[in-house]
CSV table of C-alpha atoms in Angstrom, one decimal:
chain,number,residue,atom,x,y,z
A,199,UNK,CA,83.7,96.4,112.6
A,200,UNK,CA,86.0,98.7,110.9
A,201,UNK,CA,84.4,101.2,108.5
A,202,UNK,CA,86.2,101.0,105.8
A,203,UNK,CA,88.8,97.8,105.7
A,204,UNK,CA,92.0,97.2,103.3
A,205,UNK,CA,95.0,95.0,103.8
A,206,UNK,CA,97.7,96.8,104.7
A,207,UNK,CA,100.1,94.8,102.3
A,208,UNK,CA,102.7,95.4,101.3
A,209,UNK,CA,101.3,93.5,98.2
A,210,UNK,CA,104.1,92.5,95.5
A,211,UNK,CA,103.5,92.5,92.0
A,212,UNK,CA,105.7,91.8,89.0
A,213,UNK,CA,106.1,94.8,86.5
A,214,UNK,CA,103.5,94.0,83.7
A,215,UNK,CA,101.0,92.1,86.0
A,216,UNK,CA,97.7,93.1,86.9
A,217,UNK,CA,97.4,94.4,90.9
A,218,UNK,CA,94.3,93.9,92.4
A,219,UNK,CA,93.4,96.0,95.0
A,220,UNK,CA,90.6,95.1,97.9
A,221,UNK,CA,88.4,97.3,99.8
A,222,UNK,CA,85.1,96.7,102.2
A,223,UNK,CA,82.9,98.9,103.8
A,224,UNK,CA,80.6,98.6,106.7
A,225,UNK,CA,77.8,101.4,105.8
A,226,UNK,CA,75.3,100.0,103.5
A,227,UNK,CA,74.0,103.6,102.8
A,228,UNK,CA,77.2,104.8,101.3
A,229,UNK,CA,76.8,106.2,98.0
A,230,UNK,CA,80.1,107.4,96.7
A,231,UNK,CA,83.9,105.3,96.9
A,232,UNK,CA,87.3,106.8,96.0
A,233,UNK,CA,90.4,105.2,95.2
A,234,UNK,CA,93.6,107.6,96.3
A,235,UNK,CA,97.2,107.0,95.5
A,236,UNK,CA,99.9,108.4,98.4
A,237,UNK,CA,103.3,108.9,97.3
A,238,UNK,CA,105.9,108.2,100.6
A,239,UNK,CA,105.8,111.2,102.3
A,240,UNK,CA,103.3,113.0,99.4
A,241,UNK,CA,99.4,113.7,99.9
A,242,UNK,CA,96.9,111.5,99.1
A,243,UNK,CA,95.8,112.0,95.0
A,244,UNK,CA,92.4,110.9,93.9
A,245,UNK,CA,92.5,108.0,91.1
A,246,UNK,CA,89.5,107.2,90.5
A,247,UNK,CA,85.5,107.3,91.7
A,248,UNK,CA,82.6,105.1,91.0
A,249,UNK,CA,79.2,105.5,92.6
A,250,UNK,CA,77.3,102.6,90.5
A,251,UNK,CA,77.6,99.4,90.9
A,252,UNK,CA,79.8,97.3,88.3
A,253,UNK,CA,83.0,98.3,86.9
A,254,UNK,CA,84.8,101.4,85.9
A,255,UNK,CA,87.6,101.9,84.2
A,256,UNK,CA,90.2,104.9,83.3
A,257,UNK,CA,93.3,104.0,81.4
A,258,UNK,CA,95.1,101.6,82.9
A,259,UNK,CA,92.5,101.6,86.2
A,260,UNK,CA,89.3,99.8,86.8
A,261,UNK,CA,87.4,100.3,89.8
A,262,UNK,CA,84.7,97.4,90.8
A,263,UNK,CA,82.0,98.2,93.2
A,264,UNK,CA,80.1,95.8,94.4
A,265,UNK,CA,77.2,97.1,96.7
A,266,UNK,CA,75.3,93.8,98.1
A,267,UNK,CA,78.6,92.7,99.2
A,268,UNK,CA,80.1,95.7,100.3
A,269,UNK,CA,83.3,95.3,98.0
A,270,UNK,CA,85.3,97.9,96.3
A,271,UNK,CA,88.2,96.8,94.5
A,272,UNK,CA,90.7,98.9,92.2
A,273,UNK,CA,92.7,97.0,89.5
A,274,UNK,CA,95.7,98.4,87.7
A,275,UNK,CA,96.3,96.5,84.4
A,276,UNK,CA,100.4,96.6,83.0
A,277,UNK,CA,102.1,97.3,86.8
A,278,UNK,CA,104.5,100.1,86.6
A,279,UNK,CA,107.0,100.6,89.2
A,280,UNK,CA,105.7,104.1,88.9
A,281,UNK,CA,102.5,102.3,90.7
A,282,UNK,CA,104.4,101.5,94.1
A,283,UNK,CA,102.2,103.5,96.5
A,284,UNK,CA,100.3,103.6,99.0
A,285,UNK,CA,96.6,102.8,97.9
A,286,UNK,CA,93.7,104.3,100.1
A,287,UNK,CA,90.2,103.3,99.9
A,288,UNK,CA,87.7,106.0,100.5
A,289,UNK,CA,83.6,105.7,101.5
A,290,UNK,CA,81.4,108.0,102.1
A,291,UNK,CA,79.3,107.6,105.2
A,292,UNK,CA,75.3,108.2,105.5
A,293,UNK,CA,76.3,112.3,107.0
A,294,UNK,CA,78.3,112.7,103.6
A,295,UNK,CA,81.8,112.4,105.4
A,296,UNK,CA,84.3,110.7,103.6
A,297,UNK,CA,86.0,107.7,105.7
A,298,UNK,CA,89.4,106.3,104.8
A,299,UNK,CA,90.6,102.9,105.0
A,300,UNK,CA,94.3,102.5,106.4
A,301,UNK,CA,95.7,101.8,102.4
A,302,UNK,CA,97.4,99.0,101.3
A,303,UNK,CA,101.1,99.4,100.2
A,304,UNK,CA,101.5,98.4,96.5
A,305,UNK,CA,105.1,97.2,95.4
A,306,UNK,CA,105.9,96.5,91.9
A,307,UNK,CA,108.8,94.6,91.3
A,308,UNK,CA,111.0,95.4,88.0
B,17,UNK,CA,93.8,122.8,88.3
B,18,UNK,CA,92.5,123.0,91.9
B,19,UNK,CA,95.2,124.0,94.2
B,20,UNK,CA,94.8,123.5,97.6
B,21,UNK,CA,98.2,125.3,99.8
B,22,UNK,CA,99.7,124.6,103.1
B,23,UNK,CA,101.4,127.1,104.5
B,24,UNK,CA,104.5,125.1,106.4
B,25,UNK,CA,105.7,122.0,104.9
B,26,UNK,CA,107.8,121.4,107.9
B,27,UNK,CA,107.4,122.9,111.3
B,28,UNK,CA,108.9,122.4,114.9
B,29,UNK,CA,106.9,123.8,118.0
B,30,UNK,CA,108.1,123.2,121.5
B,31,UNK,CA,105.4,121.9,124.1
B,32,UNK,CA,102.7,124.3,125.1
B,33,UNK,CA,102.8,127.0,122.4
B,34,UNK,CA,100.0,127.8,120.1
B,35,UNK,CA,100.2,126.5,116.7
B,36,UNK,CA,98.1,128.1,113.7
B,37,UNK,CA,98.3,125.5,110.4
B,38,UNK,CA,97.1,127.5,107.6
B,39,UNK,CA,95.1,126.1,104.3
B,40,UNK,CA,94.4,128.2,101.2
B,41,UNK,CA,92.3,126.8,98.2
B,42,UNK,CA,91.4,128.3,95.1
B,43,UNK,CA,88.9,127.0,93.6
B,44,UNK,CA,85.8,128.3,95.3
B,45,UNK,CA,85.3,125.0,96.9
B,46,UNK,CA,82.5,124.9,99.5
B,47,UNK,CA,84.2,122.3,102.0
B,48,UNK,CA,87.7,122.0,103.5
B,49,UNK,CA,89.2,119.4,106.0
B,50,UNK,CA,91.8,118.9,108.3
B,51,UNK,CA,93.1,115.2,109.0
B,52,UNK,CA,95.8,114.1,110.7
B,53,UNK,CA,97.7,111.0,109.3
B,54,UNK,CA,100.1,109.0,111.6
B,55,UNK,CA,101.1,105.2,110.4
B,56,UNK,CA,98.9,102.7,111.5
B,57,UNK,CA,96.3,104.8,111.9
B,58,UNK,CA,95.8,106.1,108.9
B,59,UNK,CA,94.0,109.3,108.1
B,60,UNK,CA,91.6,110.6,111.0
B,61,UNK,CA,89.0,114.1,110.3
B,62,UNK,CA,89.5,116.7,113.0
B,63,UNK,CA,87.5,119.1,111.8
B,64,UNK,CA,85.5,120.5,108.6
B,65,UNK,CA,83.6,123.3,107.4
B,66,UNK,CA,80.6,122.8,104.9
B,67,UNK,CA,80.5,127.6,104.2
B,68,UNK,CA,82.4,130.4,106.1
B,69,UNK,CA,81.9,130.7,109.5
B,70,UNK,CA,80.9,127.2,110.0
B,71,UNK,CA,82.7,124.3,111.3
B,72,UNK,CA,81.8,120.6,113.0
B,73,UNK,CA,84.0,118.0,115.1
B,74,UNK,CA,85.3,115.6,113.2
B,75,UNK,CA,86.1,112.2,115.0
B,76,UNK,CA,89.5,113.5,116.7
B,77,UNK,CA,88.8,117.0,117.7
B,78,UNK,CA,90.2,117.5,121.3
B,79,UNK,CA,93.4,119.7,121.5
B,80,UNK,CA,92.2,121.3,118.2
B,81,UNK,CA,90.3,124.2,117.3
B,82,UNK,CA,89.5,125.8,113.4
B,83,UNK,CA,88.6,129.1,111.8
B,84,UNK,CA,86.9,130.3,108.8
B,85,UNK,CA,86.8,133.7,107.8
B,86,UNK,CA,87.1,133.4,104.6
B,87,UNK,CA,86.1,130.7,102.4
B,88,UNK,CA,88.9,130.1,101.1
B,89,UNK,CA,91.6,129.7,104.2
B,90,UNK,CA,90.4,126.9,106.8
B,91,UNK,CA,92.9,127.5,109.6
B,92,UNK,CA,93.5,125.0,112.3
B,93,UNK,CA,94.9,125.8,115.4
B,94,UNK,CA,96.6,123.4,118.5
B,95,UNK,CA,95.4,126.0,121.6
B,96,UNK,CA,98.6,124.2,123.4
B,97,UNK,CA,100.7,121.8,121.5
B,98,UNK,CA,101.6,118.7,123.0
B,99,UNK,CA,104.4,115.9,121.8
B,100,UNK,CA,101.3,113.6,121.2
B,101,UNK,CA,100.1,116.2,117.9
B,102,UNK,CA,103.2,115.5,116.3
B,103,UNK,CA,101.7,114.0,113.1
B,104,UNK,CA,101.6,115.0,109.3
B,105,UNK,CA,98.4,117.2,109.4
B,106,UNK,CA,96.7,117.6,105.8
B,107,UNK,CA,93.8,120.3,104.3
B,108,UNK,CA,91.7,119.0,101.9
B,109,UNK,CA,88.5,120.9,100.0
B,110,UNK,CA,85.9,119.4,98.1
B,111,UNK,CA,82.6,120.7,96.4
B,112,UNK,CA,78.8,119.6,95.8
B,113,UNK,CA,79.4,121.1,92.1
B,114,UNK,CA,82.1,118.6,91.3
B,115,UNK,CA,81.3,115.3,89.8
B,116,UNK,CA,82.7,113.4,92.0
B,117,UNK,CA,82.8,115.0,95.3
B,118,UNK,CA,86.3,113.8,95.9
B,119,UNK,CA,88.7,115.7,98.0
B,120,UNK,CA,91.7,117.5,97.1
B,121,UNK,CA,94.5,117.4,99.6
B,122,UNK,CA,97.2,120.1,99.7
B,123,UNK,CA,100.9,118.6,100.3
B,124,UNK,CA,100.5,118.7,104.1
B,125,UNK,CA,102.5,120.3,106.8
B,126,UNK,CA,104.8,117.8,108.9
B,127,UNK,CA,104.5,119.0,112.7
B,128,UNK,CA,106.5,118.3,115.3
B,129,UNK,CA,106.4,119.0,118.9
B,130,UNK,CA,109.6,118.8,121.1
């Protein structure tokens, strides 16, 4: 089993719509999960970070962790085509090492 | 804001030579990263450094090897490059006084080996 897992998309969502983002994780014993945002051919840029579990939220963001089932899940409320990106989920493992998923490729259509 | 700088954004080696990548934060961060990020394989941790001095294998370390000095500049280094390193290689830096932990990339170096 992958350590971290995301669908690799790309997922396409009308301008205005809510995306919904989906992440799991194989280590119960993580503690701490990123959501990143990569630009083509840009670094990754941290979005947002939620340790607890429940739901987050940051503007138009909301992050949802969900630790019994292993689930991380970003939502981005009122799609911009500023949004198309490349969305990585990040975990971090039991020796404090962050893992990345593979990132799921966001489109949002005008 | 934290700045974390690459020193190359682009860079073209020819097979065998010695490549230094170099990573400069400035923001007193504890920990810095290197990770390679090739598609479909998303990203993948050579090596890190928790102080100066320091430094652990990551999952991918063959064909790689890192310095710290300083704690500021986290220099990785291909002993021999070979065409399978070409990649987009990217520093990151974190620390245990942030709130979040999260890592800050720099704007990576693309590396190509001919």
């Amino acid at each position: 089993q992958k350590e971290v897992e995301q669908n690799s998309g790309p997922l396409s969502v009308p301008e205005g719509a809510i995306a919904s983002l989906n992440c799991t994780y194989s280590d119960r014993g993580s503690q701490s999960f990123f959501w990143y945002r990569q630009y083509s051919g840009k670094s990754p840029e941290l979005i947002m970070f939620i340790y607890s579990n429940g739901d987050k939220e940051d503007g138009r963001f909301t992050a949802q962790l969900n630790k019994a089932s292993q689930y991380v899940s970003l939502l981005i409320r009122d799609s911009q085509p500023s949004d198309s990106a490349t969305y990585l989920c990040a975990v971090t493992r039991r020796d404090d090492k962050i893992i990345f998923g593979k990132g799921t490729r966001l489109h949002i259509l005008p | 804001d934290v700045k974390v700088t690459q020193s190359s954004r682009y860079l073209v080696k020819r097979t065998g030579e010695k490549v230094f990548l170099e990573c400069v934060q400035d923001m007193d961060h504890e920990n810095m990263f290197w990770y390679r990020q090739d598609p479909g394989l998303g990203l993948r941790l050579i090596y890190f450094s928790y102080d100066v001095k320091m430094k652990e294998k990551g999952d991918i370390p063959e064909g790689y090897s890192v310095s710290r000095e300083k704690k500021e500049r986290f220099s990785l280094i291909l002993e021999s490059a070979s065409t399978n390193q070409t990649s987009m290689y990217l520093c990151a830096s974190s620390s245990y006084g942030d709130d979040n932990y999260g890592y800050t990339f720099g704007s990576g170096t693309r590396l190509t080996v001919v």
